[in-house]
CSV table of C-alpha atoms and ligand atoms in Angstrom, one decimal:
chain,number,residue,atom,x,y,z
I,260,UNK,CA,0.0,0.0,0.0
I,261,UNK,CA,1.6,3.3,-1.0
I,262,UNK,CA,1.7,6.1,1.6
I,263,UNK,CA,-1.4,8.2,1.9
I,264,UNK,CA,-1.6,11.3,-0.3
I,265,UNK,CA,-3.4,14.4,0.8
I,266,UNK,CA,-5.7,16.4,-1.6
I,267,UNK,CA,-7.0,19.9,-0.9
I,268,UNK,CA,-10.5,20.8,-2.2
I,269,UNK,CA,-10.0,21.9,-5.8
I,270,UNK,CA,-12.0,21.9,-9.0
I,271,UNK,CA,-8.7,20.9,-10.7
I,272,UNK,CA,-9.4,17.3,-9.7
I,273,UNK,CA,-12.5,17.1,-12.0
I,274,UNK,CA,-12.0,15.1,-15.2
I,275,UNK,CA,-12.8,11.6,-15.9
I,276,UNK,CA,-16.2,11.0,-14.3
I,277,UNK,CA,-19.8,11.3,-15.3
I,278,UNK,CA,-22.1,13.8,-13.6
I,279,UNK,CA,-24.9,11.9,-11.9
I,280,UNK,CA,-26.4,14.0,-9.2
I,281,UNK,CA,-28.9,16.1,-11.3
I,282,UNK,CA,-29.2,19.8,-10.8
I,283,UNK,CA,-32.9,20.4,-10.2
I,284,UNK,CA,-32.2,24.1,-10.1
I,285,UNK,CA,-30.1,25.4,-13.0
I,286,UNK,CA,-27.3,26.2,-10.6
I,287,UNK,CA,-26.7,26.0,-6.9
I,288,UNK,CA,-23.8,28.4,-7.1
I,289,UNK,CA,-24.5,31.5,-5.0
I,290,UNK,CA,-27.3,29.9,-3.1
I,291,UNK,CA,-27.0,30.3,0.7
I,292,UNK,CA,-29.0,27.4,2.1
I,293,UNK,CA,-28.8,23.7,1.8
I,294,UNK,CA,-31.9,22.3,0.0
I,295,UNK,CA,-32.9,18.7,-0.7
I,296,UNK,CA,-34.6,19.7,-3.9
I,297,UNK,CA,-31.4,21.2,-5.3
I,298,UNK,CA,-28.6,18.6,-4.9
I,299,UNK,CA,-25.2,20.0,-5.7
I,300,UNK,CA,-23.7,19.0,-9.1
I,301,UNK,CA,-21.3,16.4,-7.7
I,302,UNK,CA,-19.2,14.1,-9.8
I,303,UNK,CA,-19.2,10.4,-9.3
I,304,UNK,CA,-17.9,7.3,-11.1
I,305,UNK,CA,-20.5,4.6,-11.8
I,306,UNK,CA,-19.2,2.7,-8.7
I,307,UNK,CA,-19.6,5.8,-6.5
I,308,UNK,CA,-23.1,6.4,-7.9
I,309,UNK,CA,-24.2,3.0,-6.8
I,310,UNK,CA,-22.8,3.6,-3.3
I,311,UNK,CA,-23.6,7.2,-2.6
I,312,UNK,CA,-26.0,8.5,-0.1
I,313,UNK,CA,-29.1,10.3,-1.5
I,314,UNK,CA,-28.7,14.1,-0.9
I,315,UNK,CA,-32.0,14.4,1.0
I,316,UNK,CA,-30.7,11.8,3.5
I,317,UNK,CA,-27.3,13.6,3.8
I,318,UNK,CA,-29.1,16.9,4.6
I,319,UNK,CA,-31.5,15.3,7.1
I,320,UNK,CA,-28.6,13.8,9.0
I,321,UNK,CA,-26.7,17.0,8.9
I,322,UNK,CA,-29.7,18.8,10.4
I,323,UNK,CA,-29.9,16.2,13.1
I,324,UNK,CA,-26.3,16.4,13.9
I,325,UNK,CA,-26.5,20.1,14.2
I,326,UNK,CA,-28.9,19.6,17.2
I,327,UNK,CA,-26.2,17.5,19.1
I,328,UNK,CA,-23.7,18.9,21.5
I,329,UNK,CA,-20.4,18.1,19.9
I,330,UNK,CA,-16.8,18.5,21.1
I,331,UNK,CA,-14.5,20.8,19.2
I,332,UNK,CA,-12.9,19.3,16.2
I,333,UNK,CA,-13.4,18.2,12.6
I,334,UNK,CA,-15.8,15.8,10.9
I,335,UNK,CA,-14.2,12.6,9.7
I,336,UNK,CA,-15.5,10.2,7.1
I,337,UNK,CA,-12.9,7.4,6.7
I,338,UNK,CA,-14.6,5.9,3.7
I,339,UNK,CA,-16.0,9.0,2.1
I,340,UNK,CA,-16.8,7.9,-1.5
I,341,UNK,CA,-18.2,11.0,-3.3
I,342,UNK,CA,-18.0,13.0,-0.1
I,343,UNK,CA,-21.7,14.0,-0.2
I,344,UNK,CA,-22.4,13.1,3.3
I,345,UNK,CA,-19.2,14.6,4.7
I,346,UNK,CA,-19.7,17.9,3.0
I,347,UNK,CA,-23.4,18.1,4.0
I,348,UNK,CA,-22.1,17.9,7.6
I,349,UNK,CA,-19.3,20.4,7.0
I,350,UNK,CA,-21.5,22.9,5.4
I,351,UNK,CA,-24.3,22.6,8.0
I,352,UNK,CA,-22.0,22.6,11.0
I,353,UNK,CA,-19.4,25.0,9.6
I,354,UNK,CA,-16.6,22.7,10.5
I,355,UNK,CA,-13.7,21.4,8.5
I,356,UNK,CA,-13.7,17.8,7.4
I,357,UNK,CA,-11.3,15.0,6.6
I,358,UNK,CA,-12.4,12.4,4.0
I,359,UNK,CA,-10.4,9.3,3.5
I,360,UNK,CA,-10.9,7.1,0.4
I,361,UNK,CA,-9.1,4.0,-0.8
I,362,UNK,CA,-10.2,4.3,-4.5
I,363,UNK,CA,-8.1,6.9,-6.3
I,364,UNK,CA,-10.8,8.1,-8.7
I,365,UNK,CA,-13.3,8.5,-5.9
I,366,UNK,CA,-10.7,10.4,-3.8
I,367,UNK,CA,-10.0,12.8,-6.6
I,368,UNK,CA,-13.6,13.4,-7.2
I,369,UNK,CA,-14.4,13.7,-3.5
I,370,UNK,CA,-11.8,16.5,-3.3
I,371,UNK,CA,-13.4,18.2,-6.3
I,372,UNK,CA,-16.9,17.7,-5.0
I,373,UNK,CA,-15.9,19.4,-1.8
I,374,UNK,CA,-14.9,22.5,-3.7
I,375,UNK,CA,-18.4,22.6,-5.3
I,376,UNK,CA,-20.2,22.4,-2.0
I,377,UNK,CA,-17.9,24.9,-0.4
I,378,UNK,CA,-18.3,27.4,-3.3
I,379,UNK,CA,-22.1,27.0,-3.2
I,380,UNK,CA,-22.5,27.3,0.6
I,381,UNK,CA,-19.6,29.5,1.6
I,382,UNK,CA,-18.0,29.5,5.1
I,383,UNK,CA,-14.4,28.9,5.9
I,384,UNK,CA,-14.6,25.1,6.5
I,385,UNK,CA,-13.4,24.3,3.0
I,386,UNK,CA,-10.0,25.9,3.4
I,387,UNK,CA,-9.1,23.4,6.1
I,388,UNK,CA,-10.9,20.4,4.7
I,389,UNK,CA,-8.8,17.7,3.1
I,390,UNK,CA,-9.2,14.3,1.4
I,391,UNK,CA,-6.6,11.6,1.9
I,392,UNK,CA,-6.1,9.0,-0.7
I,393,UNK,CA,-5.4,6.0,1.6
I,394,UNK,CA,-6.7,3.4,4.0
I,395,UNK,CA,-9.3,4.6,6.4
I,396,UNK,CA,-8.4,2.0,8.9
I,397,UNK,CA,-4.9,3.4,9.4
I,398,UNK,CA,-5.8,6.4,11.5
I,399,UNK,CA,-2.2,7.3,12.4
I,400,UNK,CA,-1.0,7.4,8.8
I,401,UNK,CA,-4.0,9.4,7.6
I,402,UNK,CA,-3.7,12.0,10.4
I,403,UNK,CA,0.0,12.3,9.8
I,404,UNK,CA,-0.6,12.9,6.1
I,405,UNK,CA,-3.3,15.5,6.9
I,406,UNK,CA,-1.0,17.2,9.4
I,407,UNK,CA,-3.4,16.7,12.3
I,408,UNK,CA,-2.5,15.7,15.9
I,409,UNK,CA,-4.0,15.1,19.3
I,410,UNK,CA,-7.7,14.1,19.3
I,411,UNK,CA,-8.9,16.2,16.3
I,412,UNK,CA,-12.1,14.3,15.4
I,413,UNK,CA,-15.4,15.7,16.8
I,414,UNK,CA,-17.6,13.4,14.7
I,415,UNK,CA,-16.8,10.1,13.0
I,416,UNK,CA,-19.3,9.2,10.3
I,417,UNK,CA,-18.8,6.1,8.2
I,418,UNK,CA,-20.8,4.4,5.5
I,419,UNK,CA,-18.9,1.2,4.8
I,420,UNK,CA,-19.3,-0.6,1.4
I,421,UNK,CA,-21.3,-3.8,1.7
I,422,UNK,CA,-21.1,-6.9,-0.4
I,423,UNK,CA,-23.4,-6.6,-3.4
I,424,UNK,CA,-26.3,-9.0,-4.0
I,425,UNK,CA,-25.9,-10.7,-0.6
I,426,UNK,CA,-29.1,-11.0,1.4
I,427,UNK,CA,-27.0,-11.7,4.5
I,428,UNK,CA,-23.4,-10.8,5.2
I,429,UNK,CA,-21.2,-10.7,8.2
I,430,UNK,CA,-20.0,-7.4,9.7
I,431,UNK,CA,-16.5,-8.1,8.8
I,432,UNK,CA,-17.4,-8.2,5.1
I,433,UNK,CA,-18.1,-4.4,5.3
I,434,UNK,CA,-15.3,-2.3,3.8
I,435,UNK,CA,-13.7,-0.9,5.8
I,436,UNK,CA,-14.5,-3.5,8.6
I,437,UNK,CA,-16.2,-1.9,11.6
I,438,UNK,CA,-14.2,-3.3,14.5
I,439,UNK,CA,-10.9,-2.5,12.8
I,440,UNK,CA,-12.1,1.0,12.1
I,441,UNK,CA,-13.3,1.7,15.6
I,442,UNK,CA,-10.0,0.2,17.1
I,443,UNK,CA,-7.9,2.4,14.9
I,444,UNK,CA,-9.7,5.7,15.5
I,445,UNK,CA,-10.8,5.3,19.1
I,446,UNK,CA,-7.8,7.2,20.5
I,447,UNK,CA,-8.2,10.1,18.1
I,448,UNK,CA,-11.8,10.9,18.8
I,449,UNK,CA,-12.5,14.0,21.0
I,450,UNK,CA,-14.9,12.9,23.8
I,451,UNK,CA,-17.7,15.0,25.3
I,452,UNK,CA,-19.6,14.1,28.5
I,453,UNK,CA,-21.2,11.1,26.8
I,454,UNK,CA,-18.3,9.9,24.8
I,455,UNK,CA,-17.3,10.5,21.2
I,456,UNK,CA,-19.8,11.2,18.5
I,457,UNK,CA,-20.1,8.3,16.0
I,458,UNK,CA,-22.5,7.7,13.2
I,459,UNK,CA,-22.4,4.4,11.3
I,460,UNK,CA,-24.5,3.7,8.2
I,461,UNK,CA,-25.4,0.0,8.1
I,462,UNK,CA,-27.1,-2.3,5.8
I,463,UNK,CA,-30.9,-2.2,6.2
I,464,UNK,CA,-30.8,-5.9,6.0
I,465,UNK,CA,-28.8,-6.3,9.2
I,466,UNK,CA,-30.3,-8.9,11.5
I,467,UNK,CA,-31.1,-8.2,15.2
I,468,UNK,CA,-28.0,-10.3,16.2
I,469,UNK,CA,-25.8,-8.2,13.9
I,470,UNK,CA,-27.2,-5.0,15.4
I,471,UNK,CA,-26.3,-6.3,18.8
I,472,UNK,CA,-22.8,-7.1,17.5
I,473,UNK,CA,-22.4,-3.4,16.4
I,474,UNK,CA,-23.6,-2.3,19.8
I,475,UNK,CA,-21.1,-4.5,21.4
I,476,UNK,CA,-18.2,-3.2,19.3
I,477,UNK,CA,-19.0,0.3,20.4
I,478,UNK,CA,-20.1,-0.5,24.0
I,479,UNK,CA,-16.8,-2.5,24.6
I,480,UNK,CA,-14.9,0.7,24.2
I,481,UNK,CA,-17.3,3.3,25.7
I,482,UNK,CA,-19.6,1.4,28.1
I,483,UNK,CA,-21.8,4.3,29.3
I,484,UNK,CA,-22.4,6.1,26.0
I,485,UNK,CA,-26.0,6.3,24.7
I,486,UNK,CA,-27.0,4.7,21.4
I,487,UNK,CA,-29.9,5.6,19.0
I,488,UNK,CA,-30.9,3.2,16.2
I,489,UNK,CA,-32.4,5.0,13.3
I,490,UNK,CA,-34.5,3.6,10.5
I,491,UNK,CA,-35.0,5.8,7.4
I,492,UNK,CA,-37.7,5.0,4.8
I,493,UNK,CA,-38.7,6.7,1.7
I,494,UNK,CA,-41.9,4.7,1.6
I,495,UNK,CA,-43.4,1.5,0.2
I,496,UNK,CA,-42.5,-0.4,3.3
I,497,UNK,CA,-38.8,-0.3,2.4
I,498,UNK,CA,-36.1,0.5,4.9
I,499,UNK,CA,-33.6,2.6,3.0
I,500,UNK,CA,-31.1,3.2,5.7
I,501,UNK,CA,-30.3,1.7,9.1
I,502,UNK,CA,-28.0,4.0,11.0
I,503,UNK,CA,-26.5,3.9,14.5
I,504,UNK,CA,-26.0,7.2,16.3
I,505,UNK,CA,-23.6,6.8,19.2
I,506,UNK,CA,-22.4,8.8,22.1
I,507,UNK,CA,-22.5,12.5,21.5
I,508,UNK,CA,-24.4,11.9,18.3
I,509,UNK,CA,-27.1,9.9,20.0
I,510,UNK,CA,-30.4,11.1,21.4
I,511,UNK,CA,-30.0,9.9,25.0
I,512,UNK,CA,-33.8,9.8,25.5
I,513,UNK,CA,-34.5,7.8,22.4
I,514,UNK,CA,-33.0,4.3,21.7
I,515,UNK,CA,-34.9,4.2,18.5
I,516,UNK,CA,-35.9,6.7,15.8
I,517,UNK,CA,-37.9,6.3,12.6
I,518,UNK,CA,-37.7,8.8,9.8
I,519,UNK,CA,-40.0,8.9,6.8
I,520,UNK,CA,-38.8,11.2,4.1
I,521,UNK,CA,-41.7,12.6,2.1
I,522,UNK,CA,-41.5,13.6,-1.5
I,523,UNK,CA,-41.9,17.3,-0.7
I,524,UNK,CA,-38.7,17.2,1.3
I,525,UNK,CA,-40.3,17.2,4.7
I,526,UNK,CA,-39.6,14.5,7.3
I,527,UNK,CA,-42.0,12.6,9.6
I,528,UNK,CA,-40.2,11.5,12.7
I,529,UNK,CA,-40.9,9.2,15.6
I,530,UNK,CA,-38.5,8.6,18.5
I,531,UNK,CA,-38.5,6.7,21.7
I,532,UNK,CA,-38.3,3.2,23.1
I,533,UNK,CA,-38.4,0.4,20.5
I,534,UNK,CA,-41.0,-2.2,21.4
I,535,UNK,CA,-41.7,-5.3,19.4
I,536,UNK,CA,-45.4,-5.4,18.4
I,537,UNK,CA,-47.4,-8.5,19.4
I,538,UNK,CA,-50.3,-10.0,17.5
I,539,UNK,CA,-53.8,-10.6,19.0
I,540,UNK,CA,-56.2,-12.7,16.9
I,541,UNK,CA,-58.4,-13.7,19.8
I,542,UNK,CA,-61.6,-12.7,18.1
I,543,UNK,CA,-62.7,-12.3,14.5
I,544,UNK,CA,-62.9,-8.7,13.0
I,545,UNK,CA,-66.4,-7.5,12.6
I,546,UNK,CA,-68.1,-5.2,10.1
I,547,UNK,CA,-67.9,-1.6,11.1
I,548,UNK,CA,-64.4,-2.1,12.5
I,549,UNK,CA,-61.4,-0.8,10.5
I,550,UNK,CA,-58.5,-2.7,8.9
I,551,UNK,CA,-55.2,-0.8,8.0
I,552,UNK,CA,-52.2,-2.1,6.3
I,553,UNK,CA,-49.3,-0.3,8.0
I,554,UNK,CA,-45.8,0.4,6.5
I,555,UNK,CA,-43.6,-2.5,7.6
I,556,UNK,CA,-40.7,-0.1,8.1
I,557,UNK,CA,-42.5,1.4,11.1
I,558,UNK,CA,-42.8,-2.0,12.7
I,559,UNK,CA,-39.2,-2.8,12.1
I,560,UNK,CA,-38.3,0.3,14.2
I,561,UNK,CA,-40.6,-0.8,17.1
I,562,UNK,CA,-42.0,2.7,17.2
I,563,UNK,CA,-45.6,1.7,16.2
I,564,UNK,CA,-47.0,2.8,19.6
I,565,UNK,CA,-45.9,6.4,19.1
I,566,UNK,CA,-47.6,6.4,15.7
I,567,UNK,CA,-50.7,4.7,17.0
I,568,UNK,CA,-51.1,7.5,19.6
I,569,UNK,CA,-51.3,10.0,16.7
I,570,UNK,CA,-53.5,7.7,14.6
I,571,UNK,CA,-56.4,7.2,17.1
I,572,UNK,CA,-57.6,8.3,20.5
I,573,UNK,CA,-55.7,6.4,23.2
I,574,UNK,CA,-59.1,5.4,24.7
I,575,UNK,CA,-60.1,3.6,21.5
I,576,UNK,CA,-59.1,-0.1,21.4
I,577,UNK,CA,-56.8,-1.4,18.7
I,578,UNK,CA,-54.8,-4.6,18.1
I,579,UNK,CA,-52.3,-6.0,15.6
I,580,UNK,CA,-53.6,-8.9,13.6
I,581,UNK,CA,-50.2,-9.3,11.8
I,582,UNK,CA,-46.9,-7.8,12.6
I,583,UNK,CA,-44.5,-9.5,10.2
I,584,UNK,CA,-44.1,-9.6,6.4
I,585,UNK,CA,-44.9,-6.9,3.9
I,586,UNK,CA,-48.4,-6.2,5.1
I,587,UNK,CA,-48.6,-5.7,8.9
I,588,UNK,CA,-52.3,-5.3,9.8
I,589,UNK,CA,-54.0,-3.2,12.4
I,590,UNK,CA,-57.6,-3.5,13.6
I,591,UNK,CA,-59.3,-0.5,15.1
I,592,UNK,CA,-62.8,0.4,16.1
I,593,UNK,CA,-62.6,3.8,14.5
I,594,UNK,CA,-61.1,5.4,11.4
I,595,UNK,CA,-57.5,6.7,11.6
I,596,UNK,CA,-56.7,10.4,11.5
I,597,UNK,CA,-55.6,10.2,7.9
I,598,UNK,CA,-55.5,14.0,7.5
I,599,UNK,CA,-52.4,14.1,9.7
I,600,UNK,CA,-49.3,13.3,7.5
I,601,UNK,CA,-47.6,11.8,10.5
I,602,UNK,CA,-50.3,9.1,10.4
I,603,UNK,CA,-51.0,8.8,6.7
I,604,UNK,CA,-47.4,8.5,5.6
I,605,UNK,CA,-47.2,5.1,7.3
I,606,UNK,CA,-50.5,3.8,6.0
I,607,UNK,CA,-50.6,1.7,2.9
I,608,UNK,CA,-54.4,1.2,2.8
I,609,UNK,CA,-57.1,1.7,5.3
I,610,UNK,CA,-60.8,0.8,5.1
I,611,UNK,CA,-64.0,-0.1,7.0
I,612,UNK,CA,-64.9,-3.7,7.1
I,613,UNK,CA,-68.1,-4.3,5.1
I,614,UNK,CA,-68.3,-8.0,5.4
I,615,UNK,CA,-66.3,-11.2,5.8
I,616,UNK,CA,-66.1,-13.3,2.6
I,617,UNK,CA,-68.0,-16.5,2.9
I,618,UNK,CA,-65.6,-18.3,0.5
I,619,UNK,CA,-61.8,-17.9,0.0
I,620,UNK,CA,-60.7,-15.8,-3.1
I,621,UNK,CA,-60.4,-18.5,-5.7
I,622,UNK,CA,-62.2,-19.2,-8.9
I,623,UNK,CA,-65.1,-20.9,-7.0
I,624,UNK,CA,-65.3,-18.1,-4.4
I,625,UNK,CA,-65.0,-15.1,-6.6
I,626,UNK,CA,-68.7,-14.8,-7.4
I,627,UNK,CA,-69.8,-14.7,-3.8
I,628,UNK,CA,-67.1,-12.0,-3.1
I,629,UNK,CA,-68.5,-10.0,-6.0
I,630,UNK,CA,-72.0,-10.2,-4.5
I,631,UNK,CA,-70.7,-8.8,-1.2
I,632,UNK,CA,-68.6,-6.1,-3.0
I,633,UNK,CA,-71.6,-5.0,-5.1
I,634,UNK,CA,-73.8,-4.7,-2.0
I,635,UNK,CA,-71.1,-2.5,-0.4
I,636,UNK,CA,-71.4,-0.3,-3.5
I,637,UNK,CA,-67.8,-0.7,-4.5
I,638,UNK,CA,-66.5,0.4,-7.9
I,639,UNK,CA,-63.3,-1.6,-7.4
I,640,UNK,CA,-62.0,-4.2,-5.1
I,641,UNK,CA,-58.2,-4.5,-5.0
I,642,UNK,CA,-56.8,-7.8,-3.9
I,643,UNK,CA,-54.4,-7.1,-1.0
I,644,UNK,CA,-54.1,-10.7,0.2
I,645,UNK,CA,-51.6,-13.5,-0.4
I,646,UNK,CA,-52.4,-15.3,-3.6
I,647,UNK,CA,-50.4,-17.3,-6.0
I,648,UNK,CA,-48.9,-15.0,-8.7
I,649,UNK,CA,-50.8,-16.9,-11.4
I,650,UNK,CA,-54.2,-16.6,-9.7
I,651,UNK,CA,-53.9,-12.9,-8.7
I,652,UNK,CA,-54.4,-11.3,-12.2
I,653,UNK,CA,-57.2,-13.7,-13.1
I,654,UNK,CA,-59.2,-12.9,-10.0
I,655,UNK,CA,-58.5,-9.2,-10.2
I,656,UNK,CA,-59.7,-9.2,-13.8
I,657,UNK,CA,-62.9,-11.0,-12.7
I,658,UNK,CA,-63.5,-8.4,-10.0
I,659,UNK,CA,-62.8,-5.5,-12.2
I,660,UNK,CA,-65.3,-6.8,-14.8
I,661,UNK,CA,-67.9,-7.7,-12.2
I,662,UNK,CA,-67.9,-4.3,-10.5
I,663,UNK,CA,-68.4,-2.2,-13.6
I,664,UNK,CA,-72.0,-1.7,-12.6
I,665,UNK,CA,-71.1,0.8,-9.9
I,666,UNK,CA,-68.7,3.2,-11.7
I,667,UNK,CA,-69.3,5.9,-9.1
I,668,UNK,CA,-68.9,3.6,-6.1
I,669,UNK,CA,-66.1,3.6,-3.6
I,670,UNK,CA,-62.7,1.9,-3.7
I,671,UNK,CA,-62.3,-1.2,-1.7
I,672,UNK,CA,-59.8,-3.9,-0.9
I,673,UNK,CA,-59.9,-7.6,0.0
I,674,UNK,CA,-57.5,-8.5,2.8
I,675,UNK,CA,-56.6,-11.7,4.6
I,676,UNK,CA,-56.3,-12.0,8.3
I,677,UNK,CA,-55.9,-14.9,10.7
I,678,UNK,CA,-59.0,-15.4,12.9
I,679,UNK,CA,-59.6,-17.9,15.8
I,680,UNK,CA,-61.3,-20.1,13.1
I,681,UNK,CA,-58.4,-20.0,10.7
I,682,UNK,CA,-57.8,-17.7,7.8
I,683,UNK,CA,-60.4,-15.1,7.0
I,684,UNK,CA,-60.9,-12.7,4.1
I,685,UNK,CA,-62.5,-9.2,4.6
I,686,UNK,CA,-64.1,-6.8,2.2
I,687,UNK,CA,-63.2,-3.3,3.2
I,688,UNK,CA,-64.3,0.1,1.9
I,689,UNK,CA,-61.8,2.9,1.6
I,690,UNK,CA,-63.3,6.2,3.0
A,817,LIG,C1,-20.6,3.0,0.7
A,817,LIG,S1,-19.3,3.9,0.0
A,817,LIG,C2,-19.4,5.5,0.8
A,817,LIG,C3,-20.4,6.3,0.1
A,817,LIG,C4,-20.5,7.7,0.6
A,817,LIG,N1,-21.3,7.8,1.8
A,817,LIG,C5,-21.2,8.6,-0.5
A,817,LIG,O1,-22.3,9.2,-0.2
A,817,LIG,O2,-20.6,8.7,-1.6
A,817,LIG,C6,-17.9,3.2,0.8
A,817,LIG,C7,-16.6,3.7,0.3
A,817,LIG,O3,-15.6,3.2,1.2
A,817,LIG,C8,-14.4,3.0,0.4
A,817,LIG,N2,-13.5,2.1,1.2
A,817,LIG,C9,-13.6,0.8,1.4
A,817,LIG,N3,-12.6,0.4,2.2
A,817,LIG,C10,-11.9,1.5,2.5
A,817,LIG,C11,-10.8,1.7,3.4
A,817,LIG,N4,-10.2,0.7,4.0
A,817,LIG,N5,-10.3,2.9,3.5
A,817,LIG,C12,-10.9,4.0,2.8
A,817,LIG,N6,-12.0,3.8,2.0
A,817,LIG,C13,-12.5,2.6,1.9
A,817,LIG,C14,-14.9,2.5,-0.9
A,817,LIG,O4,-14.0,2.7,-2.0
A,817,LIG,C15,-16.2,3.3,-1.1
A,817,LIG,O5,-16.0,4.4,-1.9
């Protein structure tokens, strides 16, 4: 491994790469604020493009970090890629940064990208910000190359590369590997009253055991520091990011945090204690009650109780009929407060139960389901239950055809739920 090389922020490094982050506004140059709708025109190689953090997420995190009490010092990203996240922090906090990158193309472009963000947002952080082409797990060598000494790092953020196409992978397969990274940097992190500030971007597919392992790597070194696990979703039940905020970067009152990024740039946030939801199928749902398919990302965070408190009055009963899979299902006696975006952004579908299907959704049962849907005056009944992929379009077509008689009727859905008597299918009307 050649010795690390230091690069100052400069447009001179631009050259070989394609521009991928689109400029929504014609130019960001001269704009004072950071905006999620106007990503800076940063340069990335195709490899960096695949790995880079969406600008809206970079900004949301920078805003969150700005609320934390940090020690004096720089922001470090020892695997900085395009540098987007690093510079979002630097610009928001007004602090110099140090990016380290093993890949020479990425390091050059990161140094050029830094100049873009600095020019756009001003401040004096850029003059002291550097990118080191080298190994992020060799803290001593990188600091020597950058001319930094003592404990210069106020915040360590890292987003390690993960093996591609692997459903499951071990923590050591992340590049750079976490334990090595933490071991190498621990003595160079400035510590506040609750330890150093560390933010680690992890695979959304990490198992609970692997999450524990991450907690242990950090906890072994700083026993009493708080930890906040954060789930970020852009919708459709997908978890886009799983991040651990540790020590000075954590919210000591909230071991868990759920962020839903909305398309208008706003963020819906829940924070608190993570509690695993339990199912209750002790009685069969009845007409007049409400069934809601809830975003599975919310249940992954364990913050569904906080959401539920916004969704219905705390005096009104509710229970989970299903908590796992892609369609967690909630039963309530009353409709949810869907006019509140904090509620609706986690709802996939909600509707009032009109009836329970007498027969299962198959070719023999579809006629009886159609009769019930017609008497509920539905213009469409969308199948939201588990069906074989071959059967689904056939049944949906039969329903669409059979419900043409009520073109002005309401929308509905058919959902499956376990009952004390086995599987049940419910015809629901969307309000
Ligand atoms: C997931 S990417 C980071 C993406 C970055 N957050 C962004 O928004 O562009 C991980 C980066 O770590 C780099 N990397 C892997 N091992 C490294 C090491 N030992 N030292 C420095 N960089 C490393 C990879 O080249 C890759 O660019």
